[in-house]
N, CA, C and O atoms as a DFTB+ gen file, in Angstrom:
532 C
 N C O
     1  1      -3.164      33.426     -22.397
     2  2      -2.969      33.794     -21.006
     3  2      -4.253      33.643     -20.192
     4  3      -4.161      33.163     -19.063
     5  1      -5.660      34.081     -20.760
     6  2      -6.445      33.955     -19.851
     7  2      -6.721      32.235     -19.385
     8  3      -7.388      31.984     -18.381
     9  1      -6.165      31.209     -20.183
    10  2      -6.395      29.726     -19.386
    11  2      -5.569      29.416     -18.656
    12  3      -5.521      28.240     -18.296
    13  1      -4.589      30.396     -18.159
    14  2      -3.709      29.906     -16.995
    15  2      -4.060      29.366     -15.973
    16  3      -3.735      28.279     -15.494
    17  1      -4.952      30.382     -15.519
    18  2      -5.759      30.113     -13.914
    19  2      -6.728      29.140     -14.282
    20  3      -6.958      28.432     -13.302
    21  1      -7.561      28.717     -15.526
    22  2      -8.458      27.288     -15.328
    23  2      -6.997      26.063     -15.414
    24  3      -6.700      25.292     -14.501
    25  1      -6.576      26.131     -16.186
    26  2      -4.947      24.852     -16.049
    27  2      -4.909      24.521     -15.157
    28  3      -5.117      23.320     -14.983
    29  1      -4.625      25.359     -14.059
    30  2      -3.711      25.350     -12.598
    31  2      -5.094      24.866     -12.286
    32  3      -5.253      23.649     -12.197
    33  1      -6.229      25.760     -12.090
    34  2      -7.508      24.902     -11.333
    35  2      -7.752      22.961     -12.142
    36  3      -8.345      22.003     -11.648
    37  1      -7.084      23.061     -13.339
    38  2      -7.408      21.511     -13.823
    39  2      -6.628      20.580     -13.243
    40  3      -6.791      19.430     -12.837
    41  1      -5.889      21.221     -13.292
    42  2      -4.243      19.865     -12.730
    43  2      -4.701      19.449     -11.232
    44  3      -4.889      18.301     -10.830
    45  1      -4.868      20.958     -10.318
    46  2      -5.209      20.298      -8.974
    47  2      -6.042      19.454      -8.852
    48  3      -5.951      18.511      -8.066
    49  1      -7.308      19.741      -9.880
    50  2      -8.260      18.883      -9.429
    51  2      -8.038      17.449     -10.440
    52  3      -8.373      16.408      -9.876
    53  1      -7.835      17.392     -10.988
    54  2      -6.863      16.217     -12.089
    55  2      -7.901      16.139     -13.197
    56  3      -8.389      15.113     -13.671
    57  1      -8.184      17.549     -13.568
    58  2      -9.490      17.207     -14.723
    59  2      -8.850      16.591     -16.231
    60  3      -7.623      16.498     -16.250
    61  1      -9.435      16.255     -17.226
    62  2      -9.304      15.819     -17.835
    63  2     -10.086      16.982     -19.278
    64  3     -11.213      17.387     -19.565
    65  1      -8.947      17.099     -19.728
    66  2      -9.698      18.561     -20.893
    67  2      -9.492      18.401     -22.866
    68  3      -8.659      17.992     -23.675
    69  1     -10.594      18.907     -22.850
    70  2     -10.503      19.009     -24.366
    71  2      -9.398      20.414     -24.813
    72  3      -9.447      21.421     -24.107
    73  1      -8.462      20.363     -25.989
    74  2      -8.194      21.397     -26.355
    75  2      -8.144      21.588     -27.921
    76  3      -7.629      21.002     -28.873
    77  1      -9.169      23.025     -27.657
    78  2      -8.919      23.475     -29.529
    79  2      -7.700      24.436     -29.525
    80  3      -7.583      25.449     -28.836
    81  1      -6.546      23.782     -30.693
    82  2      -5.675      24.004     -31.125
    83  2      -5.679      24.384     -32.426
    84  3      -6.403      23.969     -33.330
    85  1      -4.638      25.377     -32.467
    86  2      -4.115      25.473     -34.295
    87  2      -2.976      25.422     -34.261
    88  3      -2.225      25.933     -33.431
    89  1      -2.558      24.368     -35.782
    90  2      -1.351      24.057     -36.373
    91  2      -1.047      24.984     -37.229
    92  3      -1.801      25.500     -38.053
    93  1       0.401      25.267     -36.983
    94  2       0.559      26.623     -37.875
    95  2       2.150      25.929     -38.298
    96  3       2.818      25.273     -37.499
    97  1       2.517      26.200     -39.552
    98  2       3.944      25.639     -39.649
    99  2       3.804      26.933     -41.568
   100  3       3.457      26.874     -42.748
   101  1       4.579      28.193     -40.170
   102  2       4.742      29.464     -41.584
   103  2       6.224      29.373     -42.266
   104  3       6.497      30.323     -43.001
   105  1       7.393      28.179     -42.098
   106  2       8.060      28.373     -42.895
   107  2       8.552      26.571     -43.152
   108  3       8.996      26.039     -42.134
   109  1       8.502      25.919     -44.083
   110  2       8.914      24.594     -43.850
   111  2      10.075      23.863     -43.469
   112  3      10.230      22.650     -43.326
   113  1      11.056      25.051     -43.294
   114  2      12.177      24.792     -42.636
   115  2      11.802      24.429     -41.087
   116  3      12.461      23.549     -40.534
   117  1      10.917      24.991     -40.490
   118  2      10.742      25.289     -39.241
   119  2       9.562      24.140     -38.878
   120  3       8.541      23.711     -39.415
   121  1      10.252      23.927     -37.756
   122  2       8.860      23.200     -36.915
   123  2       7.229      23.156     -36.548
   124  3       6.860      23.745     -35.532
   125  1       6.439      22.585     -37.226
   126  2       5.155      23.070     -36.766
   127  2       5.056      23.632     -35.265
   128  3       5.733      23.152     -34.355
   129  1       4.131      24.715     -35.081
   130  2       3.424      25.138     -33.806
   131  2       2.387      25.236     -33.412
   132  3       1.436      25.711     -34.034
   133  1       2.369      24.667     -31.954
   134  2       1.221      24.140     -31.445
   135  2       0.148      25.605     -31.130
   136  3       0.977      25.987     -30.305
   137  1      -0.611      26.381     -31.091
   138  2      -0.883      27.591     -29.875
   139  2      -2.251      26.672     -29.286
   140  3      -2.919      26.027     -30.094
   141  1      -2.533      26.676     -28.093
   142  2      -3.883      26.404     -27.407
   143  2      -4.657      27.352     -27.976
   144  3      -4.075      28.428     -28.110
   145  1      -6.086      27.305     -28.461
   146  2      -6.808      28.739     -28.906
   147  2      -7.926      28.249     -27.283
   148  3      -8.192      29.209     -26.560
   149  1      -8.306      27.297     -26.976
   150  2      -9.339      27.180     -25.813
   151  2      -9.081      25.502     -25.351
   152  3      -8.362      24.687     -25.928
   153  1      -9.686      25.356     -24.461
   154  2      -9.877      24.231     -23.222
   155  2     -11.497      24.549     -22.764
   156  3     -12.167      25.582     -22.762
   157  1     -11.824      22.913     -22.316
   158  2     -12.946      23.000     -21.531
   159  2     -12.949      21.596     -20.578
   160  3     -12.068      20.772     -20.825
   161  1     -13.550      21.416     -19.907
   162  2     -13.259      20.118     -19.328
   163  2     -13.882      18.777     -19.596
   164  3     -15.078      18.694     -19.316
   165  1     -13.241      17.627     -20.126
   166  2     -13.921      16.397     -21.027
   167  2     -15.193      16.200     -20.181
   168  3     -15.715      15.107     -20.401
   169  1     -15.684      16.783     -19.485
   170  2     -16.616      15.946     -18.600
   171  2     -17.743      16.881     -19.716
   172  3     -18.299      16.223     -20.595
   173  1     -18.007      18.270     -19.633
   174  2     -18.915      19.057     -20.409
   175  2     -18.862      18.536     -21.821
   176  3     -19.894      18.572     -22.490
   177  1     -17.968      18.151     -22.231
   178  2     -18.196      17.769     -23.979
   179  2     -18.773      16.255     -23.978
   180  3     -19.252      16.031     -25.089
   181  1     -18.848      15.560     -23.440
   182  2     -19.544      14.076     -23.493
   183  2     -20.769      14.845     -23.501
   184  3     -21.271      14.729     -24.619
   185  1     -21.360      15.462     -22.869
   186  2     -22.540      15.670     -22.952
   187  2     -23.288      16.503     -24.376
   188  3     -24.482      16.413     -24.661
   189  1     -22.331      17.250     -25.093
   190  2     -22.578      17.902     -26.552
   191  2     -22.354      16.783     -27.739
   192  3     -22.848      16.922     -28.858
   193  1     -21.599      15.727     -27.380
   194  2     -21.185      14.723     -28.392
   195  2     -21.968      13.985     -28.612
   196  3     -22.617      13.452     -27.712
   197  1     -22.151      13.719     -29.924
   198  2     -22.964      12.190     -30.434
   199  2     -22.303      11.133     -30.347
   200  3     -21.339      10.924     -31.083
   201  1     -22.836      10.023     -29.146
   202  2     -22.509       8.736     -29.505
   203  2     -23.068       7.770     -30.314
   204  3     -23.834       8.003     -31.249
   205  1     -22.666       6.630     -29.934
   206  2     -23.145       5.456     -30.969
   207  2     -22.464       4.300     -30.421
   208  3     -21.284       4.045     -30.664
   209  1     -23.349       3.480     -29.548
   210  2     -23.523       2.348     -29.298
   211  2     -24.155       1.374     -30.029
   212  3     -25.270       1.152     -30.500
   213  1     -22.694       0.692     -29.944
   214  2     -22.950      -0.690     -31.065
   215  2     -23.117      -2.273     -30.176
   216  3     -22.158      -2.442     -29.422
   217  1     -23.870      -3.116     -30.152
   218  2     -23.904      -4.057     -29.547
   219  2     -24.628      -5.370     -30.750
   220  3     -25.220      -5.135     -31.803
   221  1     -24.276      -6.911     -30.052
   222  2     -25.023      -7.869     -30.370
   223  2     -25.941      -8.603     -29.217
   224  3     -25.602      -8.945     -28.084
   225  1     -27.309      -8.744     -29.922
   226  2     -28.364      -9.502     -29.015
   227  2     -28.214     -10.569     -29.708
   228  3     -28.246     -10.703     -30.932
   229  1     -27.943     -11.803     -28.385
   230  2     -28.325     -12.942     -28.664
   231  2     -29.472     -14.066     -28.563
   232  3     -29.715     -15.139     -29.115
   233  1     -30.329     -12.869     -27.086
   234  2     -31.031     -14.060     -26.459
   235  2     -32.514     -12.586     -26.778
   236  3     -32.019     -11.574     -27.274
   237  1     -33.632     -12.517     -26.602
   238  2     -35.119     -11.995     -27.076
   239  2     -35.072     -11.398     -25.373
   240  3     -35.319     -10.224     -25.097
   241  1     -34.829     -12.103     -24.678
   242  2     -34.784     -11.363     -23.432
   243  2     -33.840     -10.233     -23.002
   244  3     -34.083      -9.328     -22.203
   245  1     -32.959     -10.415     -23.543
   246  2     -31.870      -9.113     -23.410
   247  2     -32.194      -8.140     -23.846
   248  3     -31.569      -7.120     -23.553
   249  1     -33.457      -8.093     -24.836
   250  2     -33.579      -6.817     -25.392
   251  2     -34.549      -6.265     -24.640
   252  3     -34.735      -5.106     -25.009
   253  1     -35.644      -6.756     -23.251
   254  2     -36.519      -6.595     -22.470
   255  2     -35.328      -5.395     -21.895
   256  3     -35.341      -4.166     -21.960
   257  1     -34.293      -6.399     -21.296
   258  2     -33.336      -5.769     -20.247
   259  2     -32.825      -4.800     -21.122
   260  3     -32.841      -3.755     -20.471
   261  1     -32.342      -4.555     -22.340
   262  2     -31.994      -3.571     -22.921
   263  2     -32.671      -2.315     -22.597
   264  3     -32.125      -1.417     -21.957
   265  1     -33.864      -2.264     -23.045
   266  2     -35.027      -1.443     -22.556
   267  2     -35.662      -0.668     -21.442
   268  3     -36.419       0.286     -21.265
   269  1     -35.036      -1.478     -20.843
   270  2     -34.999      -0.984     -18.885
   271  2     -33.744      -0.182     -18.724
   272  3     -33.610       0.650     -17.828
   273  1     -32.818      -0.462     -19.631
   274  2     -31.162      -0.214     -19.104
   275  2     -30.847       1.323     -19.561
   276  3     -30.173       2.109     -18.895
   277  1     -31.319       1.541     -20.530
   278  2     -30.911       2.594     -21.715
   279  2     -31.741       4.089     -21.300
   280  3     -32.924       4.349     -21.520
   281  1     -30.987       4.721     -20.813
   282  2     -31.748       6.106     -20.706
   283  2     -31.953       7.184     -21.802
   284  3     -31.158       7.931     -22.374
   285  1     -33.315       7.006     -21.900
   286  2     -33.716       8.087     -22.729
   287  2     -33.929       9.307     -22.975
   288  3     -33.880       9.958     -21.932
   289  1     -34.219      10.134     -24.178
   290  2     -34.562      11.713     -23.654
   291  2     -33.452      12.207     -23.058
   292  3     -32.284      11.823     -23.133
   293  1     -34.231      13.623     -22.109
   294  2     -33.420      14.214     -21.520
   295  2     -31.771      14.836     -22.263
   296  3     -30.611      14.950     -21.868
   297  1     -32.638      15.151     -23.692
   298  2     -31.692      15.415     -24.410
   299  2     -30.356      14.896     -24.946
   300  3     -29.344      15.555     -25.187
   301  1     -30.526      13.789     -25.062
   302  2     -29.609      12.790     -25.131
   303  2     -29.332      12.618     -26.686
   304  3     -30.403      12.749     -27.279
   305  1     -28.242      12.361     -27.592
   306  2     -27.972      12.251     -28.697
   307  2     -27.437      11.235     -29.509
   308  3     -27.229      11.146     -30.719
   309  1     -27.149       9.980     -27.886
   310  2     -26.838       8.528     -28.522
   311  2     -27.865       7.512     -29.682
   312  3     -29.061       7.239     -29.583
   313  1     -26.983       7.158     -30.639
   314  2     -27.604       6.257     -31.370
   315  2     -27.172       5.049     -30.985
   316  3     -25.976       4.804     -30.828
   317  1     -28.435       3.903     -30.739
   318  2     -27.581       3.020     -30.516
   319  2     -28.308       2.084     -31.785
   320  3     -29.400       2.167     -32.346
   321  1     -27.259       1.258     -31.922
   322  2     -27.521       0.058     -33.093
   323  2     -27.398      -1.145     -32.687
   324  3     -26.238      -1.121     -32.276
   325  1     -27.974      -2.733     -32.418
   326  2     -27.846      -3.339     -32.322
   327  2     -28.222      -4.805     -33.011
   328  3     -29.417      -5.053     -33.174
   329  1     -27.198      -5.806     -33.429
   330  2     -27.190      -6.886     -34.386
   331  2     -27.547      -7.716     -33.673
   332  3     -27.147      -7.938     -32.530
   333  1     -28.890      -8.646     -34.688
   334  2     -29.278      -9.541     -33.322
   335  2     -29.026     -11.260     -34.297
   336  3     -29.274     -12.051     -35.207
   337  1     -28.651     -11.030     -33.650
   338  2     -27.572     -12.830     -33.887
   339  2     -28.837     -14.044     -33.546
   340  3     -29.405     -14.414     -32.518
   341  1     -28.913     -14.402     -34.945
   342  2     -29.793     -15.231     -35.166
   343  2     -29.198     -16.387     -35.724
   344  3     -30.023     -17.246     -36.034
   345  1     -28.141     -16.638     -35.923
   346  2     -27.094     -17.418     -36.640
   347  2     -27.373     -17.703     -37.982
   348  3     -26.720     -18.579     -38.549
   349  1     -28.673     -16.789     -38.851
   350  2     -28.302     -17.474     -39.857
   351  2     -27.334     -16.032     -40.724
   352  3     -26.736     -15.117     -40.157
   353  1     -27.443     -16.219     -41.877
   354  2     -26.131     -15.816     -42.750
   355  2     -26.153     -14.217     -43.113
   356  3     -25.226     -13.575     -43.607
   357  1     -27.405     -13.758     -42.755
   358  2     -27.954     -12.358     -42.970
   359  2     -28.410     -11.825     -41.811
   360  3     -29.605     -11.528     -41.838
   361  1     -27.717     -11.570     -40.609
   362  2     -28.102     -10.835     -39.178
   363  2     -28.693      -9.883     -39.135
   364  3     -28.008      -8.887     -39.371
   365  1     -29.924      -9.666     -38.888
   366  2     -30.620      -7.819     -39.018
   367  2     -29.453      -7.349     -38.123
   368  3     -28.723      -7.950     -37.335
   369  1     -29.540      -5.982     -38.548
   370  2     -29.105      -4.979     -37.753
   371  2     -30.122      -4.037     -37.629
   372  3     -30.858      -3.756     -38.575
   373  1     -30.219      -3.491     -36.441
   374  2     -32.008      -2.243     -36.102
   375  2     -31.214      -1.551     -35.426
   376  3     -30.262      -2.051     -34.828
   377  1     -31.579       0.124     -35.421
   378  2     -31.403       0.626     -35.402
   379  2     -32.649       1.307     -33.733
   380  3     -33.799       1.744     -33.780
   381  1     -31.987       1.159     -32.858
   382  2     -33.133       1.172     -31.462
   383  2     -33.420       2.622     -31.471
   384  3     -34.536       2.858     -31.006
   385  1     -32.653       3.845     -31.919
   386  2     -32.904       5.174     -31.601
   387  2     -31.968       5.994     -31.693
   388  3     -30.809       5.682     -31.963
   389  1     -32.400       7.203     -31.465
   390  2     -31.201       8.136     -31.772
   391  2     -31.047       9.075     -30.572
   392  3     -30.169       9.929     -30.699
   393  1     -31.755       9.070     -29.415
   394  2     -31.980      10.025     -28.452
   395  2     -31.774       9.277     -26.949
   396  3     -32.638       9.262     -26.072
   397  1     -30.590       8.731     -26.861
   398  2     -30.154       7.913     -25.701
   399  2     -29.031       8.920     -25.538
   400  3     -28.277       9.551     -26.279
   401  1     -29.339       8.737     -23.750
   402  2     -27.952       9.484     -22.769
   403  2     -26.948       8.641     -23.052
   404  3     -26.270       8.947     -22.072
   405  1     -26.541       8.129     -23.395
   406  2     -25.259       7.537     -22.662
   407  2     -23.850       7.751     -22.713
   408  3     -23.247       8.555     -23.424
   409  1     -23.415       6.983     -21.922
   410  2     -21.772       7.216     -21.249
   411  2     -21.427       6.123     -20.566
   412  3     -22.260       5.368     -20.065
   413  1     -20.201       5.963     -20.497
   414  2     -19.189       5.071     -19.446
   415  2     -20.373       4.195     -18.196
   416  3     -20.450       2.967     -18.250
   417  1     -20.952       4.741     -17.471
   418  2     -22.176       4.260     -16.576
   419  2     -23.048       3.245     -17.239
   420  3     -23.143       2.110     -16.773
   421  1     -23.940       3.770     -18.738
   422  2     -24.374       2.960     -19.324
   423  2     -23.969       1.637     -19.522
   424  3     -24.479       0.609     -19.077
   425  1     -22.520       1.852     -20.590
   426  2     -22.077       0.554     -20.807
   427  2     -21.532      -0.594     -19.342
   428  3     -21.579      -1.824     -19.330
   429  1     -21.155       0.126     -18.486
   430  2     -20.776      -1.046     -17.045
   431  2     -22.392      -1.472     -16.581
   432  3     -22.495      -2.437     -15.823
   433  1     -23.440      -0.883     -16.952
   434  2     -24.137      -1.915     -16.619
   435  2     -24.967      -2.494     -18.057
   436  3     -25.986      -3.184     -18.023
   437  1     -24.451      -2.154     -18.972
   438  2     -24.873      -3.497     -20.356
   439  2     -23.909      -4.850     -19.977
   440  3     -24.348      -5.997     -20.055
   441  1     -22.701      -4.563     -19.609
   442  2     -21.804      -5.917     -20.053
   443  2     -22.541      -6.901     -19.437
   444  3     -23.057      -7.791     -20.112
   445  1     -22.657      -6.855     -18.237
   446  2     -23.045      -8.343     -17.401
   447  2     -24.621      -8.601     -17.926
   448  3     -25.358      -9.397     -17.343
   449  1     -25.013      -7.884     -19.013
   450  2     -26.517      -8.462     -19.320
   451  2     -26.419     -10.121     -20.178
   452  3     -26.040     -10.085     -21.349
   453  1     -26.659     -11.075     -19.753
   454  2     -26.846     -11.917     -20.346
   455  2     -27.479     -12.164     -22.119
   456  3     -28.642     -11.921     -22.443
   457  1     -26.652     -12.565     -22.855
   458  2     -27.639     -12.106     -24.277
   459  2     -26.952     -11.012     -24.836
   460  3     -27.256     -10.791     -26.008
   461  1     -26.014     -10.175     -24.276
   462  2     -25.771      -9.048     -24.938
   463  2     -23.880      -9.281     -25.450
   464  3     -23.153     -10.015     -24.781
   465  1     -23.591      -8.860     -26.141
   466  2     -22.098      -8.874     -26.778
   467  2     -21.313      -7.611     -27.305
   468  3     -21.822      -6.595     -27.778
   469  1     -20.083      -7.855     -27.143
   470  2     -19.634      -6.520     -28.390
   471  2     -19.922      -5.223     -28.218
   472  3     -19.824      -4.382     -29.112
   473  1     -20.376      -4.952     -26.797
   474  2     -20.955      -3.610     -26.359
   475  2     -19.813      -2.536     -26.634
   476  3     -18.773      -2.815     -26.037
   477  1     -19.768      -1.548     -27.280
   478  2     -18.571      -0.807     -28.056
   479  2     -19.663       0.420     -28.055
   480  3     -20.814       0.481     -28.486
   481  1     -18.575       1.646     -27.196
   482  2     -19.493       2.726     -26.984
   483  2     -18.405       3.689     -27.585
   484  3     -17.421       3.767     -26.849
   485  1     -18.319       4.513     -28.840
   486  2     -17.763       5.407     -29.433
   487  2     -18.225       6.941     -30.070
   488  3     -19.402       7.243     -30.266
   489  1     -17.404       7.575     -30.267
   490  2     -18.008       8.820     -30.828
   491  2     -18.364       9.095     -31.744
   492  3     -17.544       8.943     -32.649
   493  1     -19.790       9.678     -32.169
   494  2     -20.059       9.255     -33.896
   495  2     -19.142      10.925     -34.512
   496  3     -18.928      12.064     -34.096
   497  1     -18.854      10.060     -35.744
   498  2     -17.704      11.117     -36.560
   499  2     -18.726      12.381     -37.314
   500  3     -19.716      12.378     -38.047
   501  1     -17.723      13.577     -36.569
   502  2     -18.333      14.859     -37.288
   503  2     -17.933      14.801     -39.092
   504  3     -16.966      14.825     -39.854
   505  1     -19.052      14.734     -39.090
   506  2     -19.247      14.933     -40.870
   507  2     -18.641      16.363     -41.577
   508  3     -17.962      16.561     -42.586
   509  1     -19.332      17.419     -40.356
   510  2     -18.485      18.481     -40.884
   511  2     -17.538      18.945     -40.373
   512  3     -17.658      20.061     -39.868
   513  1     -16.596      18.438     -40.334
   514  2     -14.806      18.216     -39.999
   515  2     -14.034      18.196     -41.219
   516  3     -14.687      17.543     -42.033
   517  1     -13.220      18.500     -41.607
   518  2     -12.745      18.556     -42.808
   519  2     -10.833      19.049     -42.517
   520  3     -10.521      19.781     -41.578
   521  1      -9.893      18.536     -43.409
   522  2      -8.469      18.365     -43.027
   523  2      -8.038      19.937     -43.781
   524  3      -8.335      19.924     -44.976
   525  1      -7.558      20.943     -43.432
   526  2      -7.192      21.791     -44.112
   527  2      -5.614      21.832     -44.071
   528  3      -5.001      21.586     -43.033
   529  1      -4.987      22.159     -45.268
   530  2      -3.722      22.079     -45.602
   531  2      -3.164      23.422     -46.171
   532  3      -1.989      23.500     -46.528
């Protein structure tokens, strides 16, 4: 009951929300049930989440522009990784850092970098997550 009044404040404003839920299914005849236990709004959890930006360099200059592009610090928890395409049969992959902001903003201005490919911005997987049954 107490997320009624943030709901109603989400919908108007058309937020977009995380929800922690529990699955409960106490007789197997019966249908699992959903209960909401909390909500927050997706915009605050991008900022607690680890990403991991994956890209390919093709050209020595893209990685200048890489460098300029990528915001650092400021408490930031992105890793980004990038394969640099050298065409022969064993591509390094390096590992640029682990303390990049990024988000949605970032990647719209990687694509149009010349030299750059495959720009794929995802959430790195909680390790301690685990399936309980």
């Amino acid at each position: 009951e107490a997320l009624v009044e943030p709901f109603q404040q989400w919908a108007r404003e058309g937020t977009c929300v995380l929800l922690n839920v529990e699955l409960d299914r106490p007789n197997p005849d019966e249908p699992p049930r959903i209960t909401v236990r909390g909500a927050r709004p997706l915009a605050s959890v991008s900022s607690a989440a680890r990403m991991l930006l994956k890209l390919d360099v093709s050209r020595p200059e893209a990685l200048s522009e890489l460098a300029l592009l990528l915001p650092r610090g400021g408490g930031g928890k992105g890793e980004v990784i990038a394969r640099l395409r050298t065409g022969s049969p064993r591509e390094p992959t390096i590992r640029l850092g682990m303390d990049f902001a990024l988000d949605s903003d970032v990647i719209e201005r990687l694509i149009p970098v010349e030299g750059l490919a495959n720009v794929a911005l995802t959430a790195r997987p909680d390790r301690h997550l685990r399936l309980v049954e």
